[in-house]
PDB file of C-alpha atoms in Angstrom:
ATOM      1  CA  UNK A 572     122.241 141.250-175.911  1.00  0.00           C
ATOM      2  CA  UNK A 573     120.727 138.917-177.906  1.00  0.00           C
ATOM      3  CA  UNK A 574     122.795 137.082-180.622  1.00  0.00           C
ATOM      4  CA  UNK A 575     119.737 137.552-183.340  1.00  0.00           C
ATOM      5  CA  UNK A 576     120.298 141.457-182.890  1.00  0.00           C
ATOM      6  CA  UNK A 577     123.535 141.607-183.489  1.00  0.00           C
ATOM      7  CA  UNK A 578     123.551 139.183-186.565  1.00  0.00           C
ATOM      8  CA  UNK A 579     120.808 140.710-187.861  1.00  0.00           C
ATOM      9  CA  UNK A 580     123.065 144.419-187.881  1.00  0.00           C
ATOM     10  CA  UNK A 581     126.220 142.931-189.186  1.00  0.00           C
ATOM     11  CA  UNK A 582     124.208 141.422-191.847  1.00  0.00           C
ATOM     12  CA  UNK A 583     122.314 144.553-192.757  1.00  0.00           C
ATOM     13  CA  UNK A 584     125.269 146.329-192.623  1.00  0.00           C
ATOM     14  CA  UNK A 585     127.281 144.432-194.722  1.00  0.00           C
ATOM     15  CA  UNK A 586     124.715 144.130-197.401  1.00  0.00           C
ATOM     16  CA  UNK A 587     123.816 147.504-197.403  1.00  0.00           C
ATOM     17  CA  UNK A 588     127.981 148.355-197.865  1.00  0.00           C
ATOM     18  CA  UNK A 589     127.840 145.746-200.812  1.00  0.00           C
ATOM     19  CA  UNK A 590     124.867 147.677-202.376  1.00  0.00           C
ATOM     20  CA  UNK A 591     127.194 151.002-202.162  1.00  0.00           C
ATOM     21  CA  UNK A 592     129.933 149.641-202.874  1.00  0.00           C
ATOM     22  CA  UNK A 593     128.483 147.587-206.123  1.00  0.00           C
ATOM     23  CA  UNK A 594     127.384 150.832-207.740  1.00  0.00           C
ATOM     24  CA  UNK A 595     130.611 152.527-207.269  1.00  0.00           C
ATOM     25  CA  UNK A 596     131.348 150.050-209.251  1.00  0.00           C
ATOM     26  CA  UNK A 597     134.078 148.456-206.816  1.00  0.00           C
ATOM     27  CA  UNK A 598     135.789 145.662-207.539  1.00  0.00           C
ATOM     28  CA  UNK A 599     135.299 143.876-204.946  1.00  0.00           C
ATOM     29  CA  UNK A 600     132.634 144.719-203.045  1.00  0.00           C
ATOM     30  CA  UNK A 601     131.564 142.139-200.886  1.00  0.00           C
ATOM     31  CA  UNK A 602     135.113 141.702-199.384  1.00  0.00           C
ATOM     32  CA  UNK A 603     135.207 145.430-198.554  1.00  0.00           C
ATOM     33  CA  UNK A 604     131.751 145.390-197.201  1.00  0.00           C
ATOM     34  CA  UNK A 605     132.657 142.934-194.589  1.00  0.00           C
ATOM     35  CA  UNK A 606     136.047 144.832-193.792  1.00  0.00           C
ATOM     36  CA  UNK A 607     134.571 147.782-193.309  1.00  0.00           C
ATOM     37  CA  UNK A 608     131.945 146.217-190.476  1.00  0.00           C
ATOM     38  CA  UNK A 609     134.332 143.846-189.126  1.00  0.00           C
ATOM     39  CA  UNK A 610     136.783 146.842-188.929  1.00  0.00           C
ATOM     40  CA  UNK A 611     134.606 148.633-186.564  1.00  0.00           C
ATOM     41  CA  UNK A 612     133.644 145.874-184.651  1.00  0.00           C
ATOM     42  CA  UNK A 613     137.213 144.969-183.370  1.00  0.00           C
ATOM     43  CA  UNK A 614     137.728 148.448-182.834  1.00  0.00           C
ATOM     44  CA  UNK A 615     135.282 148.227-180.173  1.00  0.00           C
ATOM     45  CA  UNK A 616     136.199 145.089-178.852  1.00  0.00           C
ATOM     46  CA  UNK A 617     139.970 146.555-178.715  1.00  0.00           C
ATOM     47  CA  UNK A 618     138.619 149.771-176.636  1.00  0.00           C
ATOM     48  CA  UNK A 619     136.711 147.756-174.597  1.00  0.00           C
ATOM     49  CA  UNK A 620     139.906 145.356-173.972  1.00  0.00           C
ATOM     50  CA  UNK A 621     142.188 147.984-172.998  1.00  0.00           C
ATOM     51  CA  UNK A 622     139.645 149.594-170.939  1.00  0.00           C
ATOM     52  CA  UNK A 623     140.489 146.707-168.816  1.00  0.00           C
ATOM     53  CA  UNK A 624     144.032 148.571-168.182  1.00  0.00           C
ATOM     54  CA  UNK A 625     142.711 152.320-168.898  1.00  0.00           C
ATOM     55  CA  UNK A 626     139.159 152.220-166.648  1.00  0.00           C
ATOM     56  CA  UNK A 627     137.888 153.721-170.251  1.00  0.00           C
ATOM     57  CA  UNK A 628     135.603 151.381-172.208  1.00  0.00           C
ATOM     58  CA  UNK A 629     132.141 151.952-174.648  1.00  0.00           C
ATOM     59  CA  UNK A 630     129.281 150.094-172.698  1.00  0.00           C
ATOM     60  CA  UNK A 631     128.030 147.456-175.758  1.00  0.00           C
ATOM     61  CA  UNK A 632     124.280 148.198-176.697  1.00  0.00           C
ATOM     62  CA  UNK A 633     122.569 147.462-179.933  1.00  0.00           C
ATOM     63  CA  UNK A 634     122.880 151.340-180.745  1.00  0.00           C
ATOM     64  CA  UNK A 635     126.797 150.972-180.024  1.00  0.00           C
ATOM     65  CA  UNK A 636     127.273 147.700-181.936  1.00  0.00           C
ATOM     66  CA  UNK A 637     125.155 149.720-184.745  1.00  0.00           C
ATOM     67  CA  UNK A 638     127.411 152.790-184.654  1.00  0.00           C
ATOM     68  CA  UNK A 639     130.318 150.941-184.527  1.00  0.00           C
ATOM     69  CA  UNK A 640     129.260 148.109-187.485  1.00  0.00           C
ATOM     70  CA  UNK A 641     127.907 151.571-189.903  1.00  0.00           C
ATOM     71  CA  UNK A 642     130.648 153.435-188.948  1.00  0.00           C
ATOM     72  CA  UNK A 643     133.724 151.928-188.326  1.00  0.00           C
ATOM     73  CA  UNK A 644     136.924 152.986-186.831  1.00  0.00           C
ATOM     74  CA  UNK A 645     136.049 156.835-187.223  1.00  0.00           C
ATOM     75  CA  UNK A 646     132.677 155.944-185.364  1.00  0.00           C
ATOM     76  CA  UNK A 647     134.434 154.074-182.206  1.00  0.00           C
ATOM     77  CA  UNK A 648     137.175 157.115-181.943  1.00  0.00           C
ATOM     78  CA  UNK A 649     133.926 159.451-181.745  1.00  0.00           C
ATOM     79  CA  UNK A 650     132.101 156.967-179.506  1.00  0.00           C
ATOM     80  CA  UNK A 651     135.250 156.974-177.519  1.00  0.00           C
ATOM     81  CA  UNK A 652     135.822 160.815-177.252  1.00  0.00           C
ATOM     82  CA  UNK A 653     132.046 161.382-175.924  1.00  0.00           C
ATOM     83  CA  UNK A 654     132.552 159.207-173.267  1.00  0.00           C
ATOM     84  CA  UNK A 655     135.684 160.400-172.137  1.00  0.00           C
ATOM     85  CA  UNK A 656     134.624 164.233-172.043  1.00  0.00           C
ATOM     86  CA  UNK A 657     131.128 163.658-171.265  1.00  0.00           C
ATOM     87  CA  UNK A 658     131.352 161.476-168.487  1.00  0.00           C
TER      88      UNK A 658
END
């Protein structure tokens, strides 16, 4: 996967989140912006880690990394439960 692609979604994301977050009128919006990518990006990192152990893992794709970036921990547990029953 190229490295443009997936900057280009985390940065998206993030300022997107700010946007939202900014007319909630947030206090901090930035900061939570960037947890609330960053959240759902180690999320998937930490699936695909212990699918080293469990033999379950999310293949990373852009529309995974997207998912996962937009939607967080929820979106990775979701991810997660698809694959499992789907397979």
């Amino acid at each position: 996967m190229d490295i443009k692609i997936i900057a280009s979604v985390f940065a998206g994301t993030v300022l997107f989140f700010t946007v939202l977050y900014a007319v909630k009128k947030s206090r901090k919006p930035f900061k939570r912006a960037v947890t609330s990518a960053l959240s759902g990006i180690l999320a998937l990192i930490a699936v695909n880690t212990a699918g080293l152990f469990t033999g379950v893992y999310i293949p990373v794709s852009t529309l995974s990394l997207c998912i996962s970036t937009v939607g967080g921990i929820p979106a990775v547990t979701v991810m997660l439960i698809i694959d499992t029953f789907f397979k």
